[in-house]
CSV table of C-alpha atoms in Angstrom, one decimal:
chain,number,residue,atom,x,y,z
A,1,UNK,CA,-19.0,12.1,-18.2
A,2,UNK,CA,-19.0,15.7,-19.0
A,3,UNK,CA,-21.5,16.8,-21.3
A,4,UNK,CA,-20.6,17.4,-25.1
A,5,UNK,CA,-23.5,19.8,-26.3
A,6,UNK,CA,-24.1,21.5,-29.6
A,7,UNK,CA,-22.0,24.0,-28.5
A,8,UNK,CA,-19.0,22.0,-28.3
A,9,UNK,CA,-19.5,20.4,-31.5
A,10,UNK,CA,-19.7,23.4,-33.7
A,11,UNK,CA,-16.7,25.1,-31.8
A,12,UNK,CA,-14.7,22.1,-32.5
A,13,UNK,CA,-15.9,22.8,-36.0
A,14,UNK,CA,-17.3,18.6,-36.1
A,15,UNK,CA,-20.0,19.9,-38.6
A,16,UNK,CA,-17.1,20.6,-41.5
A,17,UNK,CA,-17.0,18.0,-44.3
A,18,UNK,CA,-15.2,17.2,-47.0
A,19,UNK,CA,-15.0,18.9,-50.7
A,20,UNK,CA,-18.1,18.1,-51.9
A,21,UNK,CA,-16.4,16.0,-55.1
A,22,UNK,CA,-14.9,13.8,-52.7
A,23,UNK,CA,-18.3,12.6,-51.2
A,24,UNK,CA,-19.9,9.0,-49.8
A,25,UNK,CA,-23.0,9.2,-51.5
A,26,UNK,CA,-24.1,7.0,-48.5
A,27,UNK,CA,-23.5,9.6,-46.2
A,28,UNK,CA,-26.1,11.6,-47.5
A,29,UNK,CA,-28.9,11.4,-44.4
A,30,UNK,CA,-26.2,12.7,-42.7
A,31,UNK,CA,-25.1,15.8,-44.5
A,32,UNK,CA,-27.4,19.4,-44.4
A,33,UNK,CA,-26.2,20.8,-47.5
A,34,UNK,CA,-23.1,22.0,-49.6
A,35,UNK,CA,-21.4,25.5,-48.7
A,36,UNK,CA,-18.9,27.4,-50.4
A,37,UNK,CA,-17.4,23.7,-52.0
A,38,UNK,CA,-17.7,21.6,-48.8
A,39,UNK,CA,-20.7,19.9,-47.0
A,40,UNK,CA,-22.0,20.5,-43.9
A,41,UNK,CA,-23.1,18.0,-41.2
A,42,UNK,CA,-26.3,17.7,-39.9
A,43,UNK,CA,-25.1,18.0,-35.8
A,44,UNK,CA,-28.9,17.2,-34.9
A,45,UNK,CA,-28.1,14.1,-36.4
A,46,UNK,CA,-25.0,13.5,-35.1
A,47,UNK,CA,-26.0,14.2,-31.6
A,48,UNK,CA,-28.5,11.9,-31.8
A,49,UNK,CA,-26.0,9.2,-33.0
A,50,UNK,CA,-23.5,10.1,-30.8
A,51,UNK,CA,-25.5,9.6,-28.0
A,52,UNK,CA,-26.2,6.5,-29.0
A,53,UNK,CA,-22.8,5.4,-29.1
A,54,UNK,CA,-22.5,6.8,-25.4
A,55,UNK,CA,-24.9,5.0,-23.9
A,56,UNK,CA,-23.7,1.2,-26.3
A,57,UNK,CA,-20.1,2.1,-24.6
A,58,UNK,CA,-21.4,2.5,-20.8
A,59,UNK,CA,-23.7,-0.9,-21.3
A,60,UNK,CA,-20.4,-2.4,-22.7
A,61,UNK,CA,-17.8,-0.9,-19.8
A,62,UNK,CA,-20.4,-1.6,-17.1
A,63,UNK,CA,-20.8,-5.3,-18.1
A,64,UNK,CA,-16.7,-5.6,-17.4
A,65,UNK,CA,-16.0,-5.0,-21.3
A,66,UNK,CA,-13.2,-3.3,-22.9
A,67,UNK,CA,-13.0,-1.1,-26.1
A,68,UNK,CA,-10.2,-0.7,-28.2
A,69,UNK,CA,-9.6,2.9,-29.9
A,70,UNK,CA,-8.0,2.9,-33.1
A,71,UNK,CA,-6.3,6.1,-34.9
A,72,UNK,CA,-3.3,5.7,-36.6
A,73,UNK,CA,-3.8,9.0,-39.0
A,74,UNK,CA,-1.2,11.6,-38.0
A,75,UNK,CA,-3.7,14.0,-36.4
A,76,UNK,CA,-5.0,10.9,-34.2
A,77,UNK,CA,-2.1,9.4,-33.0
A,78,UNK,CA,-1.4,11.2,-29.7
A,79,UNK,CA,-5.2,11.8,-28.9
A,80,UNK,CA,-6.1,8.2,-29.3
A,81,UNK,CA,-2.9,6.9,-27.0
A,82,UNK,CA,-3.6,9.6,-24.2
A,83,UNK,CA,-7.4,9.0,-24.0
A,84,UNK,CA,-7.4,5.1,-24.1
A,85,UNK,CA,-4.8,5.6,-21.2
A,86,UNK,CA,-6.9,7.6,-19.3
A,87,UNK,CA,-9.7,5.3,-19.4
A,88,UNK,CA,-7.5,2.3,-19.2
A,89,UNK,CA,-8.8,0.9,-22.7
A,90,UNK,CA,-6.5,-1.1,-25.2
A,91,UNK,CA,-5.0,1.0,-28.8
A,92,UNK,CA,-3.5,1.1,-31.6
A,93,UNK,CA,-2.5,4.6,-32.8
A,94,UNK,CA,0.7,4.0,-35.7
A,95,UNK,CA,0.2,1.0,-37.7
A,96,UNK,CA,-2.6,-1.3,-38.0
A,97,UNK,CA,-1.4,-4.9,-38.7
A,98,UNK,CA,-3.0,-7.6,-40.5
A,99,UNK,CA,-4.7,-9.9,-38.6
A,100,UNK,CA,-4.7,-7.9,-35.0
A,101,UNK,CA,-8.0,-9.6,-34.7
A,102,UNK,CA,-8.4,-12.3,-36.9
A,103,UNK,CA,-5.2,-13.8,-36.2
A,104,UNK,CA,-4.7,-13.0,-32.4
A,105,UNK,CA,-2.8,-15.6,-31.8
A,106,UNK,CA,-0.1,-15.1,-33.9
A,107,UNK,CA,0.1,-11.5,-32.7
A,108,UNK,CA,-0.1,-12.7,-28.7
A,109,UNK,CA,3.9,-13.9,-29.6
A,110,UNK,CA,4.4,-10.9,-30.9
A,111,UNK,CA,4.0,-9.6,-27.7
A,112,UNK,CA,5.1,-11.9,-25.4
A,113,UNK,CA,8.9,-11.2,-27.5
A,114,UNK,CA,8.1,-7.5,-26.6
A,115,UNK,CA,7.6,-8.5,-23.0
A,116,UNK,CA,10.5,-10.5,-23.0
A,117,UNK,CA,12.5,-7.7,-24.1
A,118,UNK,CA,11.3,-5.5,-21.6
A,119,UNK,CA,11.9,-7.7,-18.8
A,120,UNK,CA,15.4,-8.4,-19.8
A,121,UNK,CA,16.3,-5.1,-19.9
A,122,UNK,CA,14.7,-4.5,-16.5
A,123,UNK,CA,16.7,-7.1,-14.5
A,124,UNK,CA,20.0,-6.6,-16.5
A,125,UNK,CA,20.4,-10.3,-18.0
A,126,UNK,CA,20.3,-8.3,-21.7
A,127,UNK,CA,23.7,-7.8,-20.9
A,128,UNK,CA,25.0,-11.0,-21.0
A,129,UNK,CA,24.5,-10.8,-24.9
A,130,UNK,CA,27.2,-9.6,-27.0
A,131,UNK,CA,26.5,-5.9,-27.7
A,132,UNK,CA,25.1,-6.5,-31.1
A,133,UNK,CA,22.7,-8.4,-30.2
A,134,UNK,CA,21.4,-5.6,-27.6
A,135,UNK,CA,21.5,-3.0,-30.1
A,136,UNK,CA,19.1,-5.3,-32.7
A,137,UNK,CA,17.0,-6.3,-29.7
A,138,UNK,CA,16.8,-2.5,-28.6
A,139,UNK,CA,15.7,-1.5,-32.1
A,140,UNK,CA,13.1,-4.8,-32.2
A,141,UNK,CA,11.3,-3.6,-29.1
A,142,UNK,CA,10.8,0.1,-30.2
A,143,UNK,CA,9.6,-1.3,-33.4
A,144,UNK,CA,7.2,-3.6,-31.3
A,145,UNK,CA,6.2,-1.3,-28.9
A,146,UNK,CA,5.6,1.4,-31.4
A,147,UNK,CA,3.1,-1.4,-33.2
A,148,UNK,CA,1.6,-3.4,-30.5
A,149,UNK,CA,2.4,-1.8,-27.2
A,150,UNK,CA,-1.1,-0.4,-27.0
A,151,UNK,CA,-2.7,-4.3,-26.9
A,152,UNK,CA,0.2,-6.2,-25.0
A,153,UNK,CA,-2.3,-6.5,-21.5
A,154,UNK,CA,-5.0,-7.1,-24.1
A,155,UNK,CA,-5.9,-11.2,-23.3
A,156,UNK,CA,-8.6,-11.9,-25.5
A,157,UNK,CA,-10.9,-9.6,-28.0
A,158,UNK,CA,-12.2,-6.4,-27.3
A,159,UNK,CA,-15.9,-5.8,-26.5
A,160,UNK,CA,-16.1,-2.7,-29.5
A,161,UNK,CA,-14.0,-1.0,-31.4
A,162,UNK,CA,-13.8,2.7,-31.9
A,163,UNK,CA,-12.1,3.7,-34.6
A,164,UNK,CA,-11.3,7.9,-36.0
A,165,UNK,CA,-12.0,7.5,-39.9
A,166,UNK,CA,-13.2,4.2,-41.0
A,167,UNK,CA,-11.9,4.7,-44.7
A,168,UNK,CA,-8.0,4.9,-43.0
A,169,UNK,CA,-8.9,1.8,-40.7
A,170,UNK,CA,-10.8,-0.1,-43.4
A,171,UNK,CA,-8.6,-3.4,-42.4
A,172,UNK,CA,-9.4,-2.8,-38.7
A,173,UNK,CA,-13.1,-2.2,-39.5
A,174,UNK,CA,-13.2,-5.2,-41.8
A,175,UNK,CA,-11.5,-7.4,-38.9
A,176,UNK,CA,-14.0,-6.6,-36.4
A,177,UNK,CA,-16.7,-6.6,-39.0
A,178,UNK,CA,-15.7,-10.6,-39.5
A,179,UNK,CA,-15.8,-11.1,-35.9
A,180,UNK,CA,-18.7,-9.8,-35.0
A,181,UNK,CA,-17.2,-7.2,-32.7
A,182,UNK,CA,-18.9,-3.4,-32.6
A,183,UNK,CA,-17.8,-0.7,-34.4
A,184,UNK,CA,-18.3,2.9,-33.2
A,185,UNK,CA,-16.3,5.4,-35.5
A,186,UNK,CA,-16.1,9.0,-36.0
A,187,UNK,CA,-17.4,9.3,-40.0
A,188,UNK,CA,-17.0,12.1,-42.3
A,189,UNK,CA,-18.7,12.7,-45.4
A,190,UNK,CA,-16.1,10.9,-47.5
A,191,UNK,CA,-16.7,7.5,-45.7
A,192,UNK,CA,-18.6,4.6,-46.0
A,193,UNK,CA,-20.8,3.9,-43.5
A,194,UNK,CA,-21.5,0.4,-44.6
A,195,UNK,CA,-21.3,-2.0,-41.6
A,196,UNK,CA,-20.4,0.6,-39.2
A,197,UNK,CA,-22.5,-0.6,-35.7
A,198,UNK,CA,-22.7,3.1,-33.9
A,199,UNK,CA,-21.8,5.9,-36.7
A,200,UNK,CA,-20.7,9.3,-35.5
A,201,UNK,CA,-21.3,11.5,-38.5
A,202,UNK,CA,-18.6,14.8,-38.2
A,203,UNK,CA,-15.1,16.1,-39.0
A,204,UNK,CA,-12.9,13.5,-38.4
A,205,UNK,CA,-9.3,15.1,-39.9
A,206,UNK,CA,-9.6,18.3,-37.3
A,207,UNK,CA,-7.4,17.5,-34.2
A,208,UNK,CA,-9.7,19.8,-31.8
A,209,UNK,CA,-13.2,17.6,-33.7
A,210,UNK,CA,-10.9,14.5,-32.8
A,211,UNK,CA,-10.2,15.1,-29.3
A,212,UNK,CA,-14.0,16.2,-28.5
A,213,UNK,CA,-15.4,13.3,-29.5
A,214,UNK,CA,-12.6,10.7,-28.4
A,215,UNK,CA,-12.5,12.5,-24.9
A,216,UNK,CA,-16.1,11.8,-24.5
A,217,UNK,CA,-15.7,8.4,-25.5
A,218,UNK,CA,-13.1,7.9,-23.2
A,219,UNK,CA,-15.0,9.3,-19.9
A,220,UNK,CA,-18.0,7.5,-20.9
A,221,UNK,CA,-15.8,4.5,-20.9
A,222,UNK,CA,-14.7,5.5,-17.5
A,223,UNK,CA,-17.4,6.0,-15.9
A,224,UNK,CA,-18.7,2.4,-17.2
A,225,UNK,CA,-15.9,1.0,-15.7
A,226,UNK,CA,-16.5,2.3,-12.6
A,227,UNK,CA,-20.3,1.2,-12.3
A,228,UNK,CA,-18.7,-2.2,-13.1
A,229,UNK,CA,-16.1,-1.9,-10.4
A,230,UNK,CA,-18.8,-1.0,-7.9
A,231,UNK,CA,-21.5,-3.9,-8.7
A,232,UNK,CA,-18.1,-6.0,-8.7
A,233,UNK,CA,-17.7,-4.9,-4.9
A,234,UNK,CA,-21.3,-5.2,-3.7
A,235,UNK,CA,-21.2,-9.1,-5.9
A,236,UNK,CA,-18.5,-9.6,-4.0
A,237,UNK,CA,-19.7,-8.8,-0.7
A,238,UNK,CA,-22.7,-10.7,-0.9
A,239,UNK,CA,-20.5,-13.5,-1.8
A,240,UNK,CA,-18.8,-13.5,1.5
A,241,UNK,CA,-22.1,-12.7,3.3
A,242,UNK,CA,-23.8,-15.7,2.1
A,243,UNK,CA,-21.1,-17.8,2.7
A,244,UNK,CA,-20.4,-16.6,6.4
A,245,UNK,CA,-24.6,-17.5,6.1
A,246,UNK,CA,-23.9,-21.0,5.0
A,247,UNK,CA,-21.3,-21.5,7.2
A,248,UNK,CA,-23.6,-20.5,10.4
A,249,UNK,CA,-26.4,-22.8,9.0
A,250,UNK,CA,-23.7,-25.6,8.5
A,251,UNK,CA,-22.5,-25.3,12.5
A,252,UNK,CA,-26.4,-25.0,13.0
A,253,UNK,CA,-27.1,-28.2,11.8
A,254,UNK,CA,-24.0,-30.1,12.9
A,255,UNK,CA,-24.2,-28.9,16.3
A,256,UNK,CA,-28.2,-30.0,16.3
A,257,UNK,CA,-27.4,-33.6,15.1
A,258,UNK,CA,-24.7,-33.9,17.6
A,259,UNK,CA,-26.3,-32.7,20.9
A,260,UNK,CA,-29.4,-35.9,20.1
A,261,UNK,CA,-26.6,-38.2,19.6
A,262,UNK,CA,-24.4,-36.9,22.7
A,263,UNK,CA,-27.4,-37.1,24.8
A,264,UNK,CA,-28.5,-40.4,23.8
A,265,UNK,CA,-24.4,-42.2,24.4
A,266,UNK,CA,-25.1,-40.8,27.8
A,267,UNK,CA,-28.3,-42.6,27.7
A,268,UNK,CA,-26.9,-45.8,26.8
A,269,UNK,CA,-23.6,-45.2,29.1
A,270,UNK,CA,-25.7,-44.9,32.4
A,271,UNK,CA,-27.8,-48.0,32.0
A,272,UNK,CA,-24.6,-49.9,31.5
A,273,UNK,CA,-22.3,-48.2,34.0
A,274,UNK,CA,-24.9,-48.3,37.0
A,275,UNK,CA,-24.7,-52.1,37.1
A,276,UNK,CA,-21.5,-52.7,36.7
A,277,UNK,CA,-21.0,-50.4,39.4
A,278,UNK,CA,-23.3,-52.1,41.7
A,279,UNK,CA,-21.7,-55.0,41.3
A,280,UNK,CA,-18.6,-53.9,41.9
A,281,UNK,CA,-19.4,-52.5,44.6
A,282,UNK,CA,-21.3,-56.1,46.0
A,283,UNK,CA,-18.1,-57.9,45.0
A,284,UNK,CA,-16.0,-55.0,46.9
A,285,UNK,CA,-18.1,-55.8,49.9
A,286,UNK,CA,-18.2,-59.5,49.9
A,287,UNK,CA,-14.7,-59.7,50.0
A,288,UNK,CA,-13.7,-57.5,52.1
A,289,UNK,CA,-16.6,-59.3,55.2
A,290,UNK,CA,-15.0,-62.4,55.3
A,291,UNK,CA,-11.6,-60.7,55.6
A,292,UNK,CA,-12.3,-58.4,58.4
A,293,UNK,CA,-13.8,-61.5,60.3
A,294,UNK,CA,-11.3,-63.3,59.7
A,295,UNK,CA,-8.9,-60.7,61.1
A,296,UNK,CA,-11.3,-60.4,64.2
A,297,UNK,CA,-10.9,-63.8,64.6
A,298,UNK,CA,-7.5,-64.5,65.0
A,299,UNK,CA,-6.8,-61.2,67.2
A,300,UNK,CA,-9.2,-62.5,69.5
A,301,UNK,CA,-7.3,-65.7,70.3
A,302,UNK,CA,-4.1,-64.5,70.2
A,303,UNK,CA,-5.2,-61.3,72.7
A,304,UNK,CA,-6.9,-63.6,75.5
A,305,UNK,CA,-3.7,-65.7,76.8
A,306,UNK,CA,-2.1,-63.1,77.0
A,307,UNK,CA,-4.9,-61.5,78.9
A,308,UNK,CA,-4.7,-64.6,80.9
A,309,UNK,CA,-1.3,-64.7,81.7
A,310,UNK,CA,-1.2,-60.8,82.8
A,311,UNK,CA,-3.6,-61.1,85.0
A,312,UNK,CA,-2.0,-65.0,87.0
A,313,UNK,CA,1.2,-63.1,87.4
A,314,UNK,CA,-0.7,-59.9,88.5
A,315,UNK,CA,-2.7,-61.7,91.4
A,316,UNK,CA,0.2,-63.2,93.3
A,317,UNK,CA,1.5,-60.0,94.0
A,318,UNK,CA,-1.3,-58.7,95.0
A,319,UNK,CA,-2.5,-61.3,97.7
A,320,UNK,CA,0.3,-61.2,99.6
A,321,UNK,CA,0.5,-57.4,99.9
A,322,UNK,CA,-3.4,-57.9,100.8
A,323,UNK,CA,-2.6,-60.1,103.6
A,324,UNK,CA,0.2,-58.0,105.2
C-alpha cells in the first residue's frame, strides 16, 4: 500500500470543509476551527481515523472478504468504478437503489436479466427477436448495467461498505446500518457521523481529496487480498500434504494387517498340503508295485519258450557239424 502522509492530505486539500453555516454539529471533534467562512479539519485526527480504517479493511480482505465502494455523486463516479476495479471489489457509482442490501434477492434477478442480455448478444440468438424487441432490450441492459453492473458477480453481502459522503448515500448507509455490515466513509463537516463504523473526517466533494483516500482504500484492499490468496495457497498445500500423509499411513497399516494374515494361510496351507501329498504320493506308489510285477511276470513266461525253443533248434545243427 503506498503511504498517504500528511503531506498528501493537505496537497489534496482533504483538510477543506464546508461553509461553516452548513455544519454537523457532531462533527465537531473533528474540525480545528473556522477560516475565512469555512472549517478546517483536524488531519491529526483524520490520520488517526484513517488508519484505522486501513488496517479494519486488510483484517477484512485478508480473511477472504469483499468491500463494496459506493459514490454515486458526480465527482465520485469515475474514481469509485476505476479503484474498485483495480482492487477487484464490488460498486455502485450512478444510482443507489432501494433495497441493494435489504432486499438482495430481488435485485439478484435484476441481474441475472442483465446477464441474460449480455449472453444473448454474445452468441447471436438476440437476433432471432424482431428488431424492436433488440432495440428495447439494448436500452434495458445499458439501463441495467449503468445501475447494477458494478454488483452482478457480487453472490452474497459484502464484508464493509465504503461509501464517499454518507449524507448523499444515506439509503446505502441506512441499509448496511440494518444489516449489520461496516461502514467506512469519507465525512465532511456537513455529515452525520451517527452510525458510521470507521469515520474518515476530510473533503469529500474535491475530486483529487476523493481519489487520495479511495486509492488508498483500494491498495489496502489489495494488498489484503493478496495475504488471503497466499494463506489460501499454503492451506491448500498442507491439505494435500496431509492427505498424501494419510494415505501413506493407510497403505502402512493395510499392508501390516495383510503380511500376518498372508503368512499365517501359508501356515495353514502347508500343514494340509504336506499330507495330502504324502499320500499321494503312497497311493502313487502302491499302485504302480503291483503293476510293474505284474508286467515282470508275464514277460518272464512268455520270454522262456521261446528261449527254449531257440536253443532245441540251435543244438541240432550244431552236433552234427561237431561230429564232422
Amino acid at each position: 500500500m503506498s503511504e498517504v502522509t500528511m503531506k498528501h492530505m493537505l496537497k489534496a486539500g482533504l483538510h477543506f470543509g464546508h461553509q461553516t453555516r452548513r455544519w454537523n454539529p457532531k462533527m465537531k471533534p473533528y474540525i480545528f476551527g473556522p477560516r475565512n467562512g469555512i472549517y478546517i479539519i483536524n488531519l491529526d485526527k483524520t490520520m488517526r481515523l484513517f488508519r484505522q480504517a486501513c488496517d479494519f479493511v486488510t483484517k477484512v480482505t485478508s480473511d477472504g472478504g469483499y468491500i463494496l465502494f459506493v459514490g454515486t455523486k458526480r465527482q465520485a463516479q469515475t474514481i469509485i468504478k476505476e479503484e474498485a476495479d483495480r482492487c477487484k471489489m464490488f460498486f455502485i457509482n450512478h444510482r443507489w437503489l432501494g433495497g441493494t442490501l435489504t432486499n438482495f434477492q430481488t435485485i439478484k434477478k435484476s441481474v441475472d436479466r442483465l446477464k441474460s442480455i449480455e449472453a444473448m448478444q454474445e452468441d447471436g440468438s438476440i437476433d432471432r427477436f424482431p428488431k424492436k424487441e433488440i432495440l428495447l432490450m439494448g436500452k434495458e441492459r445499458v439501463k441495467l448495467d449503468r445501475n447494477i453492473g458494478g454488483i452482478k458477480n457480487m453472490r452474497s453481502m459484502p464484508a464493509a461498505v465504503f461509501v464517499v459522503d454518507p449524507n448523499k448515500e444515506r439509503i446505502a448507509v441506512k441499509e448496511a446500518i440494518k444489516l449489520d455490515i461496516p461502514v467506512i466513509a469519507l465525512t465532511d463537516t456537513n455529515c452525520d457521523p451517527d452510525g458510521l463504523s470507521y469515520i474518515i473526517p476530510g473533503n469529500d466533494d474535491a475530486i483529487r481529496a476523493i481519489k487520495l483516500i479511495t486509492g488508498a482504500i483500494a491498495d489496502t484492499a489489495l494488498a489484503g487480498r493478496s495475504k488471503f490468496k497466499e494463506t489460501e495457497a499454503i492451506e491448500e498445500e498442507m491439505v494435500e500434504q496431509a492427505l498424501a500423509e494419510s494415505t501413506e499411513e493407510a497403505v502402512e497399516v493395510t499392508e501390516s494387517k495383510s503380511a500376518p494374515a498372508a503368512e499365517e494361510a501359508v501356515e495353514k496351507t502347508e500343514p494340509e498340503s504336506a499330507p495330502a501329498a504324502e499320500e499321494a504320493v503312497e497311493k502313487t506308489e502302491s499302485e504302480s508295485a503291483p503293476a510293474a510285477e505284474e508286467a515282470v511276470e508275464k514277460t518272464e513266461p512268455e520270454s522262456a519258450p521261446a528261449a527254449e525253443e531257440a536253443a532245441e533248434k540251435t543244438e541240432p545243427k550244431s552236433t552234427p557239424a561237431a561230429e564232422a
